[in-house]
Amino acid sequence: MWKHAIEDAIEKTKANIERYGDLFPHVSENDRYLLNPNDDWTDGFWSGILWLCYEYTGDKTFQQAARQTVESFKLRLEKNVVLDHHDIGFLYSLSSKAQWMIEKDETARLLTLQAADVLLKRWRPKGQYIQAWGPEGDEQNGGRIIIDCLMNLPLLYWAYDQTGEAKYKEVAVAHANLSRRYLVRGDDSSYHTFYFDPENGVPLHGGTAQGYHDGSTWTRGQAWGIYGFALSYRYTRDPLYLETSKRLARYFFERLPEDHVVYWDFNAPIHADTKRDSSASAIAVAGALELLEHLPAGDADRVFIEKAIELSMKGLVETYATIGKPDAQGFIERGSYSVRGGHAPDDYMIWGDYYYLEALLRLEKGLKGYWYE
Ligand code: GLY
């Protein structure tokens, strides 16, 4: 059913390998991806797309290109290029960890473990959280956590599985618990970010960086939560994480617009020009597929979530995908990086493309992406 969409994305990736060379796509401007050397939080997604294409096709062109990106990630770690943030999980799960999963490459495994140690440096024992952005003690961000970080925790859980060293799991669990308590609200919506007193961990207030307002629900944040808590459940089997993922998913999918692809924030006023975030829908679908793997057959929400996955994926493929536009670089249109900040508000997002392809491959072939092994 999804084959046509997958093959279209694979064709585009082949053309993109030529276009991008050693560079990494980020978001687009005028329908062309902006390229950067390996120095942004988004660079793992290109690597992940290449590994997915290789797994699906067995074509060594993709394997070669993917391996080349892992070399680049090795240099990035050696030279410590822009690693002073929490998104180390996005970078190394989809590059070196993917290589280890597919090829059992020992160098890739060791590189991924080194990356987990870099992420661990973001742990702030006084506050009991992983600091998302900025240096330790930073006035604005020193006490701030963000919901996106839930997708970086699998790197720590994996490092625990590999080494048996409790510190990795303890940090991941403490951070997931704090995120559950403060980022998820009583009505199952979520804050994008939350502030604590960095000296003693006293909770201060919620906030946003990319959402409509501090108390709104940024759709991509909600999607990160669906997937992130489902993965915390996979690694820990704590039923509270499963319940939280499910609640976030219900909130998300109960608010789909007519074409089943979400706007950028659940609280943004809807009019003819309101921006979408197709990447949020792609993440939510991939996350809900992970969630479904853990829900018992008789779970009361199963049918609703299955239907929501189908409708959302169809919405993406039929209305947002660039199928039939052979010169397009991206797979899905109308993602938004930051509508609030006027930054790529209606463009391709490389993470949107990654999760779209991951979700398609989960649906078509049962491939699972690179978040757990
Ligand atoms: N993790 C950053 C973002 O979703 O924009």
PDB file of C-alpha atoms in Angstrom, residues 10 43-59 62-63 66-67 69-70 88-104 108 112 150-159 161-162 227 231 234-235 286 290 293 353-355 357-359 361-362 365-373:
ATOM      1  CA  ILE A  10      14.285   6.347  -2.393  1.00  0.00           C
ATOM      2  CA  ASP A  43      22.606  16.114  10.626  1.00  0.00           C
ATOM      3  CA  GLY A  44      21.816  12.603  11.852  1.00  0.00           C
ATOM      4  CA  PHE A  45      18.548  12.563   9.940  1.00  0.00           C
ATOM      5  CA  TRP A  46      20.301  12.485   6.571  1.00  0.00           C
ATOM      6  CA  SER A  47      22.426   9.619   7.829  1.00  0.00           C
ATOM      7  CA  GLY A  48      19.279   7.824   9.031  1.00  0.00           C
ATOM      8  CA  ILE A  49      17.544   8.278   5.668  1.00  0.00           C
ATOM      9  CA  LEU A  50      20.557   6.738   3.921  1.00  0.00           C
ATOM     10  CA  TRP A  51      20.600   3.741   6.289  1.00  0.00           C
ATOM     11  CA  LEU A  52      16.840   3.243   5.837  1.00  0.00           C
ATOM     12  CA  CYS A  53      17.234   3.310   2.048  1.00  0.00           C
ATOM     13  CA  TYR A  54      20.076   0.808   2.306  1.00  0.00           C
ATOM     14  CA  GLU A  55      18.075  -1.533   4.533  1.00  0.00           C
ATOM     15  CA  TYR A  56      15.102  -1.423   2.187  1.00  0.00           C
ATOM     16  CA  THR A  57      16.965  -1.785  -1.105  1.00  0.00           C
ATOM     17  CA  GLY A  58      20.284  -3.461  -0.252  1.00  0.00           C
ATOM     18  CA  ASP A  59      21.793  -1.007  -2.751  1.00  0.00           C
ATOM     19  CA  PHE A  62      23.222   4.058   0.034  1.00  0.00           C
ATOM     20  CA  GLN A  63      25.521   2.047   2.277  1.00  0.00           C
ATOM     21  CA  ALA A  66      25.754   6.336   4.928  1.00  0.00           C
ATOM     22  CA  ARG A  67      29.189   5.069   5.969  1.00  0.00           C
ATOM     23  CA  THR A  69      28.360  10.252   7.054  1.00  0.00           C
ATOM     24  CA  VAL A  70      29.473   8.096  10.002  1.00  0.00           C
ATOM     25  CA  ILE A  88      23.505  14.007  20.729  1.00  0.00           C
ATOM     26  CA  GLY A  89      20.913  11.216  20.633  1.00  0.00           C
ATOM     27  CA  PHE A  90      19.468  12.422  17.340  1.00  0.00           C
ATOM     28  CA  LEU A  91      22.968  12.705  15.872  1.00  0.00           C
ATOM     29  CA  TYR A  92      24.505   9.392  16.898  1.00  0.00           C
ATOM     30  CA  SER A  93      21.470   7.068  17.091  1.00  0.00           C
ATOM     31  CA  LEU A  94      20.829   7.560  13.395  1.00  0.00           C
ATOM     32  CA  SER A  95      24.450   7.489  12.236  1.00  0.00           C
ATOM     33  CA  SER A  96      26.947   5.331  14.131  1.00  0.00           C
ATOM     34  CA  LYS A  97      24.372   3.371  16.113  1.00  0.00           C
ATOM     35  CA  ALA A  98      22.479   2.594  12.914  1.00  0.00           C
ATOM     36  CA  GLN A  99      25.712   1.345  11.386  1.00  0.00           C
ATOM     37  CA  TRP A 100      26.337  -0.858  14.401  1.00  0.00           C
ATOM     38  CA  MET A 101      22.786  -2.228  14.219  1.00  0.00           C
ATOM     39  CA  ILE A 102      23.049  -3.047  10.525  1.00  0.00           C
ATOM     40  CA  GLU A 103      26.701  -4.087  10.183  1.00  0.00           C
ATOM     41  CA  LYS A 104      27.684  -4.934  13.771  1.00  0.00           C
ATOM     42  CA  ALA A 108      30.616   2.383  15.208  1.00  0.00           C
ATOM     43  CA  THR A 112      28.148   5.624  19.856  1.00  0.00           C
ATOM     44  CA  LEU A 150      12.882  12.408  25.316  1.00  0.00           C
ATOM     45  CA  MET A 151      14.111  11.268  21.911  1.00  0.00           C
ATOM     46  CA  ASN A 152      17.718  11.601  23.072  1.00  0.00           C
ATOM     47  CA  LEU A 153      17.255   9.279  26.058  1.00  0.00           C
ATOM     48  CA  PRO A 154      17.361   6.030  24.010  1.00  0.00           C
ATOM     49  CA  LEU A 155      21.077   6.658  23.469  1.00  0.00           C
ATOM     50  CA  LEU A 156      21.561   6.455  27.236  1.00  0.00           C
ATOM     51  CA  TYR A 157      19.340   3.400  27.683  1.00  0.00           C
ATOM     52  CA  TRP A 158      21.262   1.690  24.893  1.00  0.00           C
ATOM     53  CA  ALA A 159      24.617   2.580  26.504  1.00  0.00           C
ATOM     54  CA  ASP A 161      22.404  -2.191  27.842  1.00  0.00           C
ATOM     55  CA  GLN A 162      25.816  -2.279  26.210  1.00  0.00           C
ATOM     56  CA  TYR A 227       7.492   8.695  20.605  1.00  0.00           C
ATOM     57  CA  LEU A 231      10.699   4.365  23.827  1.00  0.00           C
ATOM     58  CA  ARG A 234      10.371  -0.127  25.678  1.00  0.00           C
ATOM     59  CA  TYR A 235      13.629   0.183  27.606  1.00  0.00           C
ATOM     60  CA  ALA A 286       6.202   6.841  13.750  1.00  0.00           C
ATOM     61  CA  GLU A 290       6.090   2.282  18.395  1.00  0.00           C
ATOM     62  CA  GLU A 293       3.803  -2.447  19.589  1.00  0.00           C
ATOM     63  CA  ASP A 353      11.520  13.410   5.814  1.00  0.00           C
ATOM     64  CA  TYR A 354      13.308  10.954   8.107  1.00  0.00           C
ATOM     65  CA  TYR A 355      10.238  10.119  10.231  1.00  0.00           C
ATOM     66  CA  LEU A 357      10.256   7.316   5.631  1.00  0.00           C
ATOM     67  CA  GLU A 358      10.728   5.509   8.955  1.00  0.00           C
ATOM     68  CA  ALA A 359       6.936   5.343   9.404  1.00  0.00           C
ATOM     69  CA  LEU A 361       9.010   1.387   6.300  1.00  0.00           C
ATOM     70  CA  ARG A 362       7.536   0.349   9.625  1.00  0.00           C
ATOM     71  CA  LYS A 365       8.154  -3.888   5.973  1.00  0.00           C
ATOM     72  CA  GLY A 366       8.245  -3.845   9.758  1.00  0.00           C
ATOM     73  CA  LEU A 367      11.623  -2.049   9.709  1.00  0.00           C
ATOM     74  CA  LYS A 368      11.945  -0.146  12.951  1.00  0.00           C
ATOM     75  CA  GLY A 369      14.407   2.735  12.616  1.00  0.00           C
ATOM     76  CA  TYR A 370      17.381   3.082  14.913  1.00  0.00           C
ATOM     77  CA  TRP A 371      16.131   4.110  18.341  1.00  0.00           C
ATOM     78  CA  TYR A 372      16.439   0.726  20.034  1.00  0.00           C
ATOM     79  CA  GLU A 373      18.110  -2.636  19.647  1.00  0.00           C
TER      80      GLU A 373
END
